[in-house]
């Protein structure tokens, strides 16, 4: 490249229920073999420009979630997920995409279980062959039920705060129709809710999830606003885990029962749970979905390019 410093990063893109994942295969940052918390800290401190170069424009876009596989002393692989604005604790659609990517590469040859370590705990995935994957997520729970917020410009909104590998605010009553044609309104409402929630005692929550009745055979449809203001095209694996925790706490879904969660596109995940600690309301969620590989590419990072490290 004319003597200028340039790097190549091989990535494989996939989508899970419409939501894209980009897995770094080669050329990404080396994070050593420390704990996942140490690897995440290193990624954030030293290599955040890589995150932006991989997922942000001009090579990526706001919806894209990146995944970097790393070493783990306790699992088959460590995994870090990142997006347009930072890092995710876990990512359900992303993990399904990672497994289908590994199968595409021949790194897993027969259906079975793969164990991963994330910064928020251990998870595992079962590749069923073809495009189908189940994931068993981190312990999930509802932290607070029926929190009423005063949302400027909107009024009172009530919802639950729950953990499913990321923090969610789950709202059933919002007065909107969950349809693609309303995405701008839904984004505006969810963003206002998030600002109010963060200001009114829940700074940790960075995902907002609106619910309505299912329309494509599911028990429920959702609209999920992610931390960087993009909406999830999939039903959101960690969001569905948070939903399962609320259903379990309310006694609405029994252990082992199935919950079909639809996304705003109508794509579905099948969820279920088992109790880890019923008295404390802690569940182990399982999510089943499908992913498809869409590209196998090499990103070129030319340091003379003014947008080499992405548009931040
Ligand atoms: O599937 O968990 C998920 C997820 C989080 C953000 C985007 N997708």
Tab-separated table of N, CA and C in Angstrom, residues 36-160:
chain	number	residue	atom	x	y	z
A	36	UNK	N	-11.789	-12.266	31.667
A	36	UNK	CA	-12.559	-11.526	30.665
A	36	UNK	C	-12.677	-10.059	31.067
A	37	UNK	N	-12.700	-9.781	32.387
A	37	UNK	CA	-12.758	-8.381	32.837
A	37	UNK	C	-11.472	-7.668	32.452
A	38	UNK	N	-10.331	-8.382	32.604
A	38	UNK	CA	-9.042	-7.770	32.234
A	38	UNK	C	-8.968	-7.569	30.722
A	39	UNK	N	-9.447	-8.557	29.963
A	39	UNK	CA	-9.402	-8.436	28.492
A	39	UNK	C	-10.293	-7.292	28.016
A	40	UNK	N	-11.462	-7.157	28.655
A	40	UNK	CA	-12.357	-6.055	28.286
A	40	UNK	C	-11.707	-4.708	28.601
A	41	UNK	N	-11.058	-4.627	29.791
A	41	UNK	CA	-10.407	-3.365	30.183
A	41	UNK	C	-9.315	-3.005	29.180
A	42	UNK	N	-8.559	-4.026	28.723
A	42	UNK	CA	-7.492	-3.788	27.748
A	42	UNK	C	-8.069	-3.306	26.413
A	43	UNK	N	-9.139	-3.959	25.979
A	43	UNK	CA	-9.810	-3.577	24.720
A	43	UNK	C	-10.259	-2.109	24.819
A	44	UNK	N	-10.917	-1.790	25.918
A	44	UNK	CA	-11.435	-0.420	26.087
A	44	UNK	C	-10.308	0.607	26.141
A	45	UNK	N	-9.248	0.282	26.922
A	45	UNK	CA	-8.188	1.276	27.156
A	45	UNK	C	-7.275	1.451	25.951
A	46	UNK	N	-6.887	0.301	25.332
A	46	UNK	CA	-5.829	0.372	24.318
A	46	UNK	C	-6.339	0.266	22.891
A	47	UNK	N	-7.496	-0.396	22.701
A	47	UNK	CA	-7.878	-0.748	21.328
A	47	UNK	C	-9.279	-0.266	20.954
A	48	UNK	N	-9.760	0.734	21.657
A	48	UNK	CA	-11.125	1.178	21.354
A	48	UNK	C	-11.246	1.658	19.893
A	49	UNK	N	-10.138	2.153	19.347
A	49	UNK	CA	-10.172	2.594	17.942
A	49	UNK	C	-10.491	1.419	17.013
A	50	UNK	N	-10.037	0.209	17.368
A	50	UNK	CA	-10.367	-0.978	16.566
A	50	UNK	C	-11.872	-1.227	16.585
A	51	UNK	N	-12.450	-1.094	17.799
A	51	UNK	CA	-13.910	-1.283	17.894
A	51	UNK	C	-14.599	-0.383	16.881
A	52	UNK	N	-14.224	0.884	16.903
A	52	UNK	CA	-14.875	1.846	16.023
A	52	UNK	C	-14.583	1.548	14.549
A	53	UNK	N	-13.334	1.167	14.255
A	53	UNK	CA	-12.978	0.884	12.852
A	53	UNK	C	-13.787	-0.285	12.308
A	54	UNK	N	-14.070	-1.262	13.174
A	54	UNK	CA	-14.737	-2.495	12.724
A	54	UNK	C	-16.249	-2.299	12.556
A	55	UNK	N	-16.870	-1.582	13.506
A	55	UNK	CA	-18.344	-1.520	13.433
A	55	UNK	C	-18.918	-0.194	12.943
A	56	UNK	N	-18.157	0.879	13.066
A	56	UNK	CA	-18.739	2.167	12.662
A	56	UNK	C	-18.563	2.414	11.163
A	57	UNK	N	-19.307	3.388	10.656
A	57	UNK	CA	-19.109	3.823	9.276
A	57	UNK	C	-17.657	4.308	9.139
A	58	UNK	N	-17.007	4.200	7.997
A	58	UNK	CA	-17.560	3.799	6.709
A	58	UNK	C	-17.559	2.275	6.450
A	59	UNK	N	-17.004	1.462	7.374
A	59	UNK	CA	-17.005	0.004	7.105
A	59	UNK	C	-18.239	-0.682	7.678
A	60	UNK	N	-18.830	-0.072	8.684
A	60	UNK	CA	-19.991	-0.667	9.338
A	60	UNK	C	-21.118	0.342	9.426
A	61	UNK	N	-21.934	0.210	10.441
A	61	UNK	CA	-23.094	1.101	10.611
A	61	UNK	C	-23.603	0.941	12.039
A	62	UNK	N	-24.538	1.795	12.429
A	62	UNK	CA	-24.969	1.847	13.827
A	62	UNK	C	-25.606	0.560	14.346
A	63	UNK	N	-26.144	-0.257	13.454
A	63	UNK	CA	-26.884	-1.448	13.901
A	63	UNK	C	-25.943	-2.620	14.198
A	64	UNK	N	-24.747	-2.560	13.627
A	64	UNK	CA	-23.843	-3.712	13.645
A	64	UNK	C	-23.272	-3.988	15.045
A	65	UNK	N	-23.291	-5.255	15.451
A	65	UNK	CA	-22.624	-5.679	16.693
A	65	UNK	C	-21.398	-6.484	16.305
A	66	UNK	N	-20.255	-6.124	16.889
A	66	UNK	CA	-19.006	-6.841	16.625
A	66	UNK	C	-18.754	-7.883	17.695
A	67	UNK	N	-17.988	-8.915	17.318
A	67	UNK	CA	-17.617	-9.958	18.291
A	67	UNK	C	-16.156	-10.303	18.086
A	68	UNK	N	-15.421	-10.342	19.201
A	68	UNK	CA	-14.008	-10.720	19.160
A	68	UNK	C	-13.828	-11.945	20.042
A	69	UNK	N	-13.328	-13.022	19.436
A	69	UNK	CA	-13.060	-14.238	20.214
A	69	UNK	C	-11.670	-14.127	20.817
A	70	UNK	N	-11.514	-14.668	22.011
A	70	UNK	CA	-10.211	-14.578	22.674
A	70	UNK	C	-9.963	-15.857	23.455
A	71	UNK	N	-8.832	-15.867	24.170
A	71	UNK	CA	-8.527	-17.060	24.966
A	71	UNK	C	-9.271	-17.035	26.280
A	72	UNK	N	-9.649	-18.230	26.725
A	72	UNK	CA	-10.262	-18.349	28.036
A	72	UNK	C	-9.700	-19.613	28.668
A	73	UNK	N	-9.288	-19.491	29.923
A	73	UNK	CA	-8.705	-20.678	30.576
A	73	UNK	C	-9.805	-21.641	31.003
A	74	UNK	N	-11.046	-21.150	31.075
A	74	UNK	CA	-12.112	-21.985	31.652
A	74	UNK	C	-13.170	-22.438	30.658
A	75	UNK	N	-13.133	-21.911	29.428
A	75	UNK	CA	-14.166	-22.253	28.434
A	75	UNK	C	-13.495	-22.515	27.093
A	76	UNK	N	-14.289	-22.856	26.074
A	76	UNK	CA	-13.693	-23.072	24.750
A	76	UNK	C	-13.142	-21.761	24.185
A	77	UNK	N	-13.806	-20.659	24.512
A	77	UNK	CA	-13.345	-19.347	24.023
A	77	UNK	C	-13.885	-18.243	24.920
A	78	UNK	N	-13.126	-17.150	24.960
A	78	UNK	CA	-13.660	-15.925	25.548
A	78	UNK	C	-14.350	-15.168	24.430
A	79	UNK	N	-15.264	-14.265	24.785
A	79	UNK	CA	-15.942	-13.494	23.737
A	79	UNK	C	-16.297	-12.112	24.266
A	80	UNK	N	-16.010	-11.119	23.428
A	80	UNK	CA	-16.358	-9.733	23.767
A	80	UNK	C	-17.238	-9.188	22.653
A	81	UNK	N	-18.333	-8.589	23.037
A	81	UNK	CA	-19.250	-7.989	22.058
A	81	UNK	C	-19.161	-6.464	22.158
A	82	UNK	N	-19.256	-5.803	21.015
A	82	UNK	CA	-19.161	-4.340	21.007
A	82	UNK	C	-20.062	-3.768	19.916
A	83	UNK	N	-20.363	-2.463	20.085
A	83	UNK	CA	-21.274	-1.827	19.121
A	83	UNK	C	-20.780	-0.433	18.767
A	84	UNK	N	-21.662	0.381	18.222
A	84	UNK	CA	-21.262	1.706	17.731
A	84	UNK	C	-20.793	2.651	18.839
A	85	UNK	N	-21.212	2.383	20.091
A	85	UNK	CA	-20.840	3.308	21.169
A	85	UNK	C	-20.015	2.668	22.287
A	86	UNK	N	-19.854	1.366	22.301
A	86	UNK	CA	-19.087	0.761	23.391
A	86	UNK	C	-19.202	-0.748	23.407
A	87	UNK	N	-19.352	-1.305	24.612
A	87	UNK	CA	-19.248	-2.759	24.800
A	87	UNK	C	-20.530	-3.289	25.442
A	88	UNK	N	-20.891	-4.524	25.074
A	88	UNK	CA	-22.072	-5.181	25.661
A	88	UNK	C	-21.582	-6.264	26.619
A	89	UNK	N	-22.345	-6.495	27.696
A	89	UNK	CA	-21.972	-7.577	28.618
A	89	UNK	C	-22.083	-8.914	27.899
A	90	UNK	N	-23.231	-9.135	27.305
A	90	UNK	CA	-23.511	-10.357	26.556
A	90	UNK	C	-24.327	-9.925	25.352
A	91	UNK	N	-24.469	-10.800	24.391
A	91	UNK	CA	-25.326	-10.476	23.248
A	91	UNK	C	-25.877	-11.787	22.704
A	92	UNK	N	-27.180	-11.966	22.817
A	92	UNK	CA	-27.803	-13.233	22.434
A	92	UNK	C	-27.810	-13.451	20.933
A	93	UNK	N	-28.272	-12.439	20.188
A	93	UNK	CA	-28.291	-12.632	18.725
A	93	UNK	C	-26.860	-12.810	18.233
A	94	UNK	N	-25.930	-12.059	18.875
A	94	UNK	CA	-24.524	-12.122	18.476
A	94	UNK	C	-23.936	-13.505	18.705
A	95	UNK	N	-24.269	-14.120	19.838
A	95	UNK	CA	-23.714	-15.450	20.129
A	95	UNK	C	-24.238	-16.481	19.122
A	96	UNK	N	-25.498	-16.346	18.736
A	96	UNK	CA	-26.061	-17.264	17.724
A	96	UNK	C	-25.293	-17.065	16.401
A	97	UNK	N	-25.007	-15.796	16.069
A	97	UNK	CA	-24.234	-15.494	14.858
A	97	UNK	C	-22.814	-16.045	14.932
A	98	UNK	N	-22.193	-15.958	16.105
A	98	UNK	CA	-20.825	-16.469	16.278
A	98	UNK	C	-20.789	-17.974	16.039
A	99	UNK	N	-21.776	-18.692	16.562
A	99	UNK	CA	-21.789	-20.157	16.415
A	99	UNK	C	-21.974	-20.541	14.940
A	100	UNK	N	-22.855	-19.840	14.250
A	100	UNK	CA	-23.071	-20.153	12.828
A	100	UNK	C	-21.821	-19.778	12.012
A	101	UNK	N	-21.136	-18.732	12.443
A	101	UNK	CA	-19.869	-18.362	11.790
A	101	UNK	C	-18.822	-19.459	11.995
A	102	UNK	N	-18.718	-19.987	13.226
A	102	UNK	CA	-17.740	-21.053	13.506
A	102	UNK	C	-18.064	-22.304	12.681
A	103	UNK	N	-19.360	-22.583	12.538
A	103	UNK	CA	-19.764	-23.746	11.734
A	103	UNK	C	-19.418	-23.496	10.256
A	104	UNK	N	-19.667	-22.285	9.785
A	104	UNK	CA	-19.348	-21.914	8.397
A	104	UNK	C	-17.860	-22.113	8.112
A	105	UNK	N	-17.019	-21.783	9.100
A	105	UNK	CA	-15.567	-21.900	8.930
A	105	UNK	C	-15.071	-23.325	9.125
A	106	UNK	N	-15.964	-24.219	9.554
A	106	UNK	CA	-15.540	-25.604	9.829
A	106	UNK	C	-14.853	-25.741	11.164
A	107	UNK	N	-14.947	-24.697	12.016
A	107	UNK	CA	-14.295	-24.794	13.325
A	107	UNK	C	-15.098	-25.658	14.283
A	108	UNK	N	-16.402	-25.790	14.010
A	108	UNK	CA	-17.167	-26.829	14.705
A	108	UNK	C	-17.728	-27.732	13.610
A	109	UNK	N	-17.510	-28.989	13.777
A	109	UNK	CA	-17.797	-29.917	12.667
A	109	UNK	C	-19.065	-30.713	12.871
A	110	UNK	N	-19.456	-30.887	14.134
A	110	UNK	CA	-20.697	-31.636	14.347
A	110	UNK	C	-21.529	-30.957	15.420
A	111	UNK	N	-22.836	-31.138	15.368
A	111	UNK	CA	-23.701	-30.503	16.355
A	111	UNK	C	-23.241	-30.828	17.776
A	112	UNK	N	-23.342	-29.871	18.657
A	112	UNK	CA	-22.909	-30.082	20.040
A	112	UNK	C	-22.797	-28.764	20.765
A	113	UNK	N	-22.166	-28.817	21.935
A	113	UNK	CA	-22.116	-27.671	22.848
A	113	UNK	C	-20.762	-26.959	22.775
A	114	UNK	N	-20.804	-25.641	22.789
A	114	UNK	CA	-19.579	-24.828	22.840
A	114	UNK	C	-19.720	-23.894	24.038
A	115	UNK	N	-18.660	-23.827	24.847
A	115	UNK	CA	-18.717	-23.007	26.072
A	115	UNK	C	-17.938	-21.712	25.872
A	116	UNK	N	-18.548	-20.625	26.284
A	116	UNK	CA	-17.931	-19.308	26.133
A	116	UNK	C	-17.909	-18.597	27.477
A	117	UNK	N	-16.925	-17.701	27.601
A	117	UNK	CA	-16.878	-16.857	28.783
A	117	UNK	C	-17.032	-15.413	28.322
A	118	UNK	N	-17.925	-14.684	28.931
A	118	UNK	CA	-18.125	-13.269	28.605
A	118	UNK	C	-17.728	-12.454	29.842
A	119	UNK	N	-17.644	-11.147	29.725
A	119	UNK	CA	-17.307	-10.348	30.908
A	119	UNK	C	-18.386	-10.437	31.994
A	120	UNK	N	-19.598	-10.893	31.644
A	120	UNK	CA	-20.658	-10.967	32.673
A	120	UNK	C	-20.963	-12.413	33.077
A	121	UNK	N	-20.138	-13.356	32.633
A	121	UNK	CA	-20.325	-14.731	33.098
A	121	UNK	C	-20.224	-15.744	31.974
A	122	UNK	N	-20.362	-16.999	32.395
A	122	UNK	CA	-20.238	-18.093	31.427
A	122	UNK	C	-21.573	-18.358	30.753
A	123	UNK	N	-21.512	-18.675	29.466
A	123	UNK	CA	-22.717	-19.030	28.697
A	123	UNK	C	-22.337	-20.245	27.863
A	124	UNK	N	-23.324	-20.965	27.367
A	124	UNK	CA	-22.968	-21.954	26.364
A	124	UNK	C	-23.995	-21.965	25.254
A	125	UNK	N	-23.559	-22.533	24.132
A	125	UNK	CA	-24.411	-22.569	22.947
A	125	UNK	C	-24.445	-23.993	22.435
A	126	UNK	N	-25.575	-24.357	21.860
A	126	UNK	CA	-25.691	-25.681	21.252
A	126	UNK	C	-25.973	-25.465	19.770
A	127	UNK	N	-25.039	-25.943	18.943
A	127	UNK	CA	-25.287	-25.902	17.498
A	127	UNK	C	-26.066	-27.155	17.149
A	128	UNK	N	-27.249	-26.968	16.537
A	128	UNK	CA	-28.115	-28.101	16.211
A	128	UNK	C	-27.883	-28.611	14.795
A	129	UNK	N	-26.928	-28.009	14.076
A	129	UNK	CA	-26.741	-28.313	12.659
A	129	UNK	C	-27.511	-27.273	11.847
A	130	UNK	N	-27.111	-27.104	10.582
A	130	UNK	CA	-27.773	-26.092	9.737
A	130	UNK	C	-27.619	-24.716	10.349
A	131	UNK	N	-28.705	-23.971	10.390
A	131	UNK	CA	-28.645	-22.583	10.881
A	131	UNK	C	-29.174	-22.412	12.298
A	132	UNK	N	-29.479	-23.518	12.962
A	132	UNK	CA	-30.172	-23.433	14.267
A	132	UNK	C	-29.222	-23.543	15.459
A	133	UNK	N	-29.428	-22.629	16.404
A	133	UNK	CA	-28.578	-22.568	17.614
A	133	UNK	C	-29.461	-22.277	18.822
A	134	UNK	N	-29.138	-22.934	19.940
A	134	UNK	CA	-29.730	-22.527	21.220
A	134	UNK	C	-28.607	-21.972	22.082
A	135	UNK	N	-28.944	-20.973	22.882
A	135	UNK	CA	-27.941	-20.480	23.831
A	135	UNK	C	-28.505	-20.577	25.238
A	136	UNK	N	-27.623	-20.838	26.178
A	136	UNK	CA	-28.012	-20.836	27.591
A	136	UNK	C	-27.277	-19.657	28.214
A	137	UNK	N	-28.059	-18.693	28.638
A	137	UNK	CA	-27.524	-17.375	28.975
A	137	UNK	C	-27.114	-17.299	30.449
A	138	UNK	N	-26.550	-16.154	30.821
A	138	UNK	CA	-26.155	-15.909	32.221
A	138	UNK	C	-27.412	-15.852	33.101
A	139	UNK	N	-27.256	-16.108	34.417
A	139	UNK	CA	-28.398	-15.972	35.329
A	139	UNK	C	-29.057	-14.606	35.163
A	140	UNK	N	-30.372	-14.622	35.100
A	140	UNK	CA	-31.133	-13.401	34.809
A	140	UNK	C	-32.185	-13.198	35.891
A	141	UNK	N	-32.549	-11.954	36.133
A	141	UNK	CA	-33.513	-11.671	37.207
A	141	UNK	C	-34.132	-10.290	37.022
A	142	UNK	N	-35.289	-10.111	37.670
A	142	UNK	CA	-35.918	-8.785	37.697
A	142	UNK	C	-35.423	-8.063	38.946
A	143	UNK	N	-34.924	-6.849	38.732
A	143	UNK	CA	-34.406	-6.076	39.866
A	143	UNK	C	-35.504	-5.263	40.534
A	144	UNK	N	-36.420	-4.720	39.729
A	144	UNK	CA	-37.462	-3.856	40.285
A	144	UNK	C	-38.696	-3.921	39.392
A	145	UNK	N	-39.866	-4.061	40.016
A	145	UNK	CA	-41.123	-4.164	39.252
A	145	UNK	C	-41.913	-2.872	39.373
A	146	UNK	N	-42.678	-2.550	38.333
A	146	UNK	CA	-43.629	-1.430	38.355
A	146	UNK	C	-43.012	-0.108	38.798
A	147	UNK	N	-41.914	0.248	38.151
A	147	UNK	CA	-41.277	1.544	38.411
A	147	UNK	C	-42.006	2.582	37.554
A	148	UNK	N	-42.530	3.635	38.191
A	148	UNK	CA	-43.206	4.680	37.411
A	148	UNK	C	-42.283	5.880	37.263
A	149	UNK	N	-42.094	6.263	36.016
A	149	UNK	CA	-41.201	7.383	35.689
A	149	UNK	C	-42.018	8.553	35.196
A	150	UNK	N	-41.480	9.736	35.430
A	150	UNK	CA	-42.046	10.917	34.782
A	150	UNK	C	-41.183	11.194	33.551
A	151	UNK	N	-41.718	10.945	32.364
A	151	UNK	CA	-40.927	11.108	31.139
A	151	UNK	C	-41.287	12.455	30.503
A	152	UNK	N	-40.335	13.411	30.508
A	152	UNK	CA	-40.635	14.735	29.966
A	152	UNK	C	-41.192	14.662	28.542
A	153	UNK	N	-42.278	15.388	28.325
A	153	UNK	CA	-42.911	15.424	27.000
A	153	UNK	C	-43.838	14.257	26.748
A	154	UNK	N	-43.868	13.264	27.668
A	154	UNK	CA	-44.691	12.072	27.476
A	154	UNK	C	-45.679	11.893	28.637
A	155	UNK	N	-45.155	11.956	29.870
A	155	UNK	CA	-45.990	11.718	31.065
A	155	UNK	C	-45.490	10.498	31.813
A	156	UNK	N	-46.433	9.803	32.471
A	156	UNK	CA	-46.044	8.661	33.303
A	156	UNK	C	-45.873	7.403	32.467
A	157	UNK	N	-44.780	6.702	32.709
A	157	UNK	CA	-44.542	5.411	32.051
A	157	UNK	C	-44.103	4.432	33.144
A	158	UNK	N	-44.730	3.252	33.137
A	158	UNK	CA	-44.402	2.254	34.164
A	158	UNK	C	-43.744	1.038	33.510
A	159	UNK	N	-42.719	0.506	34.168
A	159	UNK	CA	-42.047	-0.682	33.629
A	159	UNK	C	-41.208	-1.374	34.677
A	160	UNK	N	-40.580	-2.476	34.255
A	160	UNK	CA	-39.736	-3.281	35.147
A	160	UNK	C	-38.277	-3.129	34.731
